[in-house]
mmCIF file of C-alpha atoms in Angstrom:
data_model
loop_
_atom_site.group_PDB
_atom_site.id
_atom_site.type_symbol
_atom_site.label_atom_id
_atom_site.label_comp_id
_atom_site.label_asym_id
_atom_site.label_seq_id
_atom_site.Cartn_x
_atom_site.Cartn_y
_atom_site.Cartn_z
ATOM 1 C CA UNK I 1 -0.203 0.060 0.093
ATOM 2 C CA UNK I 2 2.881 2.927 0.640
ATOM 3 C CA UNK I 3 4.444 1.692 -2.537
ATOM 4 C CA UNK I 4 1.807 2.381 -4.316
ATOM 5 C CA UNK I 5 1.066 5.717 -2.267
ATOM 6 C CA UNK I 6 4.176 6.818 -2.763
ATOM 7 C CA UNK I 7 3.865 6.004 -6.761
ATOM 8 C CA UNK I 8 0.836 8.222 -6.893
ATOM 9 C CA UNK I 9 2.589 10.706 -5.121
ATOM 10 C CA UNK I 10 5.721 10.658 -7.529
ATOM 11 C CA UNK I 11 3.540 10.809 -10.036
ATOM 12 C CA UNK I 12 1.803 13.916 -8.723
ATOM 13 C CA UNK I 13 5.149 15.266 -8.594
ATOM 14 C CA UNK I 14 6.449 14.329 -11.794
ATOM 15 C CA UNK I 15 3.024 16.299 -13.413
ATOM 16 C CA UNK I 16 3.490 19.024 -10.720
ATOM 17 C CA UNK I 17 7.283 19.900 -11.751
ATOM 18 C CA UNK I 18 5.742 19.500 -15.405
ATOM 19 C CA UNK I 19 3.003 21.993 -14.418
ATOM 20 C CA UNK I 20 5.621 24.425 -12.785
ATOM 21 C CA UNK I 21 7.543 25.140 -15.258
ATOM 22 C CA UNK I 22 5.082 25.311 -18.259
ATOM 23 C CA UNK I 23 3.105 27.895 -15.576
ATOM 24 C CA UNK I 24 1.833 31.237 -16.209
ATOM 25 C CA UNK I 25 4.812 34.305 -16.216
ATOM 26 C CA UNK I 26 5.108 35.518 -12.485
ATOM 27 C CA UNK I 27 2.548 37.949 -11.802
ATOM 28 C CA UNK I 28 2.611 41.883 -12.816
ATOM 29 C CA UNK I 29 3.059 43.153 -8.842
ATOM 30 C CA UNK I 30 7.406 41.755 -9.725
ATOM 31 C CA UNK I 31 7.439 44.865 -10.970
ATOM 32 C CA UNK I 32 5.528 46.720 -8.216
ATOM 33 C CA UNK I 33 7.342 44.736 -5.341
ATOM 34 C CA UNK I 34 10.247 47.354 -5.515
ATOM 35 C CA UNK I 35 10.120 50.737 -5.339
ATOM 36 C CA UNK I 36 12.408 53.123 -6.307
ATOM 37 C CA UNK I 37 13.897 55.320 -4.252
ATOM 38 C CA UNK I 38 16.065 57.857 -6.578
ATOM 39 C CA UNK I 39 13.276 60.871 -6.458
ATOM 40 C CA UNK I 40 13.036 61.107 -2.693
ATOM 41 C CA UNK I 41 16.318 61.106 -2.091
ATOM 42 C CA UNK I 42 17.024 64.516 -2.915
ATOM 43 C CA UNK I 43 18.122 65.310 0.648
ATOM 44 C CA UNK I 44 21.054 67.358 1.177
ATOM 45 C CA UNK I 45 22.950 64.992 3.652
ATOM 46 C CA UNK I 46 24.805 62.817 0.672
ATOM 47 C CA UNK I 47 26.882 60.597 2.235
ATOM 48 C CA UNK I 48 23.662 58.366 4.169
ATOM 49 C CA UNK I 49 23.013 55.073 2.090
ATOM 50 C CA UNK I 50 18.895 55.091 1.030
ATOM 51 C CA UNK I 51 16.972 52.652 3.038
ATOM 52 C CA UNK I 52 17.353 49.391 2.304
ATOM 53 C CA UNK I 53 13.356 47.919 0.858
ATOM 54 C CA UNK I 54 13.346 43.962 1.591
ATOM 55 C CA UNK I 55 12.939 42.282 -1.429
ATOM 56 C CA UNK I 56 8.942 40.802 -1.952
ATOM 57 C CA UNK I 57 9.095 37.515 -3.778
ATOM 58 C CA UNK I 58 5.263 35.993 -4.330
ATOM 59 C CA UNK I 59 5.433 32.356 -3.911
ATOM 60 C CA UNK I 60 2.530 30.482 -1.915
ATOM 61 C CA UNK I 61 1.437 30.817 1.464
ATOM 62 C CA UNK I 62 4.414 29.217 3.671
ATOM 63 C CA UNK I 63 3.123 25.840 5.390
ATOM 64 C CA UNK I 64 4.330 25.704 8.540
ATOM 65 C CA UNK I 65 6.178 21.924 9.306
ATOM 66 C CA UNK I 66 3.541 21.476 12.544
ATOM 67 C CA UNK I 67 -0.098 21.751 11.848
ATOM 68 C CA UNK I 68 -2.272 24.166 12.923
ATOM 69 C CA UNK I 69 -4.506 22.989 16.426
ATOM 70 C CA UNK I 70 -7.530 23.971 14.878
ATOM 71 C CA UNK I 71 -8.978 23.353 10.917
ATOM 72 C CA UNK I 72 -10.175 26.152 8.763
ATOM 73 C CA UNK I 73 -12.027 27.770 11.390
ATOM 74 C CA UNK I 74 -13.678 25.111 12.888
ATOM 75 C CA UNK I 75 -14.003 23.267 16.436
ATOM 76 C CA UNK I 76 -11.096 20.965 16.974
ATOM 77 C CA UNK I 77 -12.622 17.327 15.687
ATOM 78 C CA UNK I 78 -12.853 15.245 18.506
ATOM 79 C CA UNK I 79 -10.294 12.295 19.076
ATOM 80 C CA UNK I 80 -13.142 9.304 17.908
ATOM 81 C CA UNK I 81 -13.803 7.308 14.540
ATOM 82 C CA UNK I 82 -16.318 9.829 13.944
ATOM 83 C CA UNK I 83 -14.263 12.887 14.315
ATOM 84 C CA UNK I 84 -11.844 11.263 11.869
ATOM 85 C CA UNK I 85 -14.169 10.416 9.540
ATOM 86 C CA UNK I 86 -15.378 14.250 10.031
ATOM 87 C CA UNK I 87 -12.302 15.279 9.583
ATOM 88 C CA UNK I 88 -11.146 13.136 6.183
ATOM 89 C CA UNK I 89 -15.097 13.987 4.303
ATOM 90 C CA UNK I 90 -13.490 17.584 4.680
ATOM 91 C CA UNK I 91 -10.641 16.720 2.627
ATOM 92 C CA UNK I 92 -12.596 15.036 0.264
ATOM 93 C CA UNK I 93 -15.061 18.128 -0.229
ATOM 94 C CA UNK I 94 -11.783 20.100 -0.873
ATOM 95 C CA UNK I 95 -10.185 17.873 -3.291
ATOM 96 C CA UNK I 96 -13.567 18.187 -5.442
ATOM 97 C CA UNK I 97 -14.242 22.134 -4.863
ATOM 98 C CA UNK I 98 -10.259 22.501 -5.715
ATOM 99 C CA UNK I 99 -9.575 24.161 -1.929
ATOM 100 C CA UNK I 100 -5.756 24.411 -1.606
ATOM 101 C CA UNK I 101 -5.614 25.536 1.368
ATOM 102 C CA UNK I 102 -7.690 23.260 3.119
ATOM 103 C CA UNK I 103 -6.648 19.727 1.288
ATOM 104 C CA UNK I 104 -2.918 21.289 2.190
ATOM 105 C CA UNK I 105 -4.167 21.439 5.662
ATOM 106 C CA UNK I 106 -5.843 18.562 6.550
ATOM 107 C CA UNK I 107 -2.671 16.750 4.535
ATOM 108 C CA UNK I 108 0.177 19.037 5.911
ATOM 109 C CA UNK I 109 2.408 16.078 7.245
ATOM 110 C CA UNK I 110 1.781 13.546 4.445
ATOM 111 C CA UNK I 111 2.430 16.652 2.469
ATOM 112 C CA UNK I 112 5.667 17.767 4.237
ATOM 113 C CA UNK I 113 6.695 14.025 4.244
ATOM 114 C CA UNK I 114 6.677 14.452 0.458
ATOM 115 C CA UNK I 115 8.179 17.398 0.500
ATOM 116 C CA UNK I 116 11.135 16.240 2.424
ATOM 117 C CA UNK I 117 11.170 13.670 -0.073
ATOM 118 C CA UNK I 118 11.894 15.934 -3.328
ATOM 119 C CA UNK I 119 8.613 15.985 -4.237
ATOM 120 C CA UNK I 120 8.040 19.798 -4.219
ATOM 121 C CA UNK I 121 5.456 22.316 -1.797
ATOM 122 C CA UNK I 122 2.033 20.845 -1.254
ATOM 123 C CA UNK I 123 0.878 23.703 -3.150
ATOM 124 C CA UNK I 124 2.295 22.760 -6.781
ATOM 125 C CA UNK I 125 1.751 18.844 -5.716
ATOM 126 C CA UNK I 126 -1.609 19.317 -5.268
ATOM 127 C CA UNK I 127 -2.572 21.606 -8.258
ATOM 128 C CA UNK I 128 -1.669 18.864 -10.359
ATOM 129 C CA UNK I 129 -3.623 16.948 -9.041
ATOM 130 C CA UNK I 130 -6.639 18.971 -9.100
ATOM 131 C CA UNK I 131 -5.708 18.418 -13.000
ATOM 132 C CA UNK I 132 -5.669 14.568 -12.494
ATOM 133 C CA UNK I 133 -9.153 14.499 -11.042
ATOM 134 C CA UNK I 134 -11.945 14.365 -13.772
ATOM 135 C CA UNK I 135 -14.909 17.018 -13.556
ATOM 136 C CA UNK I 136 -17.058 14.223 -12.987
ATOM 137 C CA UNK I 137 -15.050 12.736 -10.115
ATOM 138 C CA UNK I 138 -14.106 16.417 -8.698
ATOM 139 C CA UNK I 139 -18.486 16.765 -8.450
ATOM 140 C CA UNK I 140 -18.881 13.875 -7.025
ATOM 141 C CA UNK I 141 -15.980 14.285 -3.909
ATOM 142 C CA UNK I 142 -18.257 17.349 -3.176
ATOM 143 C CA UNK I 143 -20.548 15.723 -1.304
ATOM 144 C CA UNK I 144 -18.331 12.183 -0.547
ATOM 145 C CA UNK I 145 -19.017 10.547 2.384
ATOM 146 C CA UNK I 146 -17.386 8.065 4.208
ATOM 147 C CA UNK I 147 -18.925 4.613 5.599
ATOM 148 C CA UNK I 148 -17.839 4.566 8.838
ATOM 149 C CA UNK I 149 -18.051 0.286 8.869
ATOM 150 C CA UNK I 150 -15.048 0.140 6.228
ATOM 151 C CA UNK I 151 -12.565 2.768 8.504
ATOM 152 C CA UNK I 152 -9.851 0.860 10.764
ATOM 153 C CA UNK I 153 -9.107 2.135 13.961
ATOM 154 C CA UNK I 154 -4.919 1.240 13.954
ATOM 155 C CA UNK I 155 -4.598 2.414 17.566
ATOM 156 C CA UNK I 156 -5.593 5.173 19.557
ATOM 157 C CA UNK I 157 -5.540 8.552 17.310
ATOM 158 C CA UNK I 158 -4.843 6.779 14.245
ATOM 159 C CA UNK I 159 -7.209 5.782 11.823
ATOM 160 C CA UNK I 160 -6.974 3.745 7.894
ATOM 161 C CA UNK I 161 -9.532 4.952 5.665
ATOM 162 C CA UNK I 162 -9.326 2.470 2.255
ATOM 163 C CA UNK I 163 -10.817 3.885 -0.601
ATOM 164 C CA UNK I 164 -13.129 1.346 -0.536
ATOM 165 C CA UNK I 165 -14.846 3.489 2.393
ATOM 166 C CA UNK I 166 -15.489 6.481 0.632
ATOM 167 C CA UNK I 167 -19.148 6.502 -1.125
ATOM 168 C CA UNK I 168 -20.039 8.869 -3.912
ATOM 169 C CA UNK I 169 -21.646 9.456 -7.132
ATOM 170 C CA UNK I 170 -18.159 8.302 -8.813
ATOM 171 C CA UNK I 171 -16.089 5.175 -8.586
ATOM 172 C CA UNK I 172 -12.329 5.781 -7.081
ATOM 173 C CA UNK I 173 -9.582 2.893 -7.329
ATOM 174 C CA UNK I 174 -6.467 2.982 -5.613
ATOM 175 C CA UNK I 175 -4.631 4.196 -8.171
ATOM 176 C CA UNK I 176 -6.779 7.679 -8.388
ATOM 177 C CA UNK I 177 -7.582 8.160 -4.684
ATOM 178 C CA UNK I 178 -6.038 5.708 -2.649
ATOM 179 C CA UNK I 179 -5.621 4.936 1.050
ATOM 180 C CA UNK I 180 -4.793 7.452 3.422
ATOM 181 C CA UNK I 181 -3.821 6.779 7.313
ATOM 182 C CA UNK I 182 -4.942 9.867 9.379
ATOM 183 C CA UNK I 183 -3.693 10.779 13.023
ATOM 184 C CA UNK I 184 -4.771 12.489 16.019
ATOM 185 C CA UNK I 185 -1.851 15.004 16.314
ATOM 186 C CA UNK I 186 -2.427 18.544 18.402
ATOM 187 C CA UNK I 187 -6.394 18.360 18.587
ATOM 188 C CA UNK I 188 -6.819 17.766 15.023
ATOM 189 C CA UNK I 189 -7.200 14.704 12.663
ATOM 190 C CA UNK I 190 -4.556 14.999 9.700
ATOM 191 C CA UNK I 191 -3.094 12.971 6.993
ATOM 192 C CA UNK I 192 -0.177 11.250 7.670
ATOM 193 C CA UNK I 193 0.019 8.489 4.884
#
């Protein structure tokens, strides 16, 4: 299972790298990010150097290595099987809506592991993943639910979400959605594998 998941992540990363290389040009705000001080430096004190303006480079929001304590402004999920299911459904719905912030929040620890292995940041990887999900599958993910009878509690605070547990109007297989492990870390459920 882990090997297949890593293959899926590797394929996603390759697609992300291609997408990044062929992606849109840098935003126009780059040009305005470094204001010129030449016209403002007409003072009589020529010996003082002009003030240093920090360089601004637009990028994806920085993700911390540690997940936040709450999820998207909601109360933390309880440390129960039902709490894990609710959190995973939040992730599935975010995939369907292409909500990169929620996806990267819930999948933060697993995405960080993939990034450490050279697969790129979560925002780049999942942007490519969004392109690989068909429109019918995205629509199905927006209302997908999880069958609690198919969810396996592996240990207190560790739950396995097999692809077979996902109930949606489209069919998902191991190769296009996969199995996930959620762990309860710092008062919330996160995808860790």
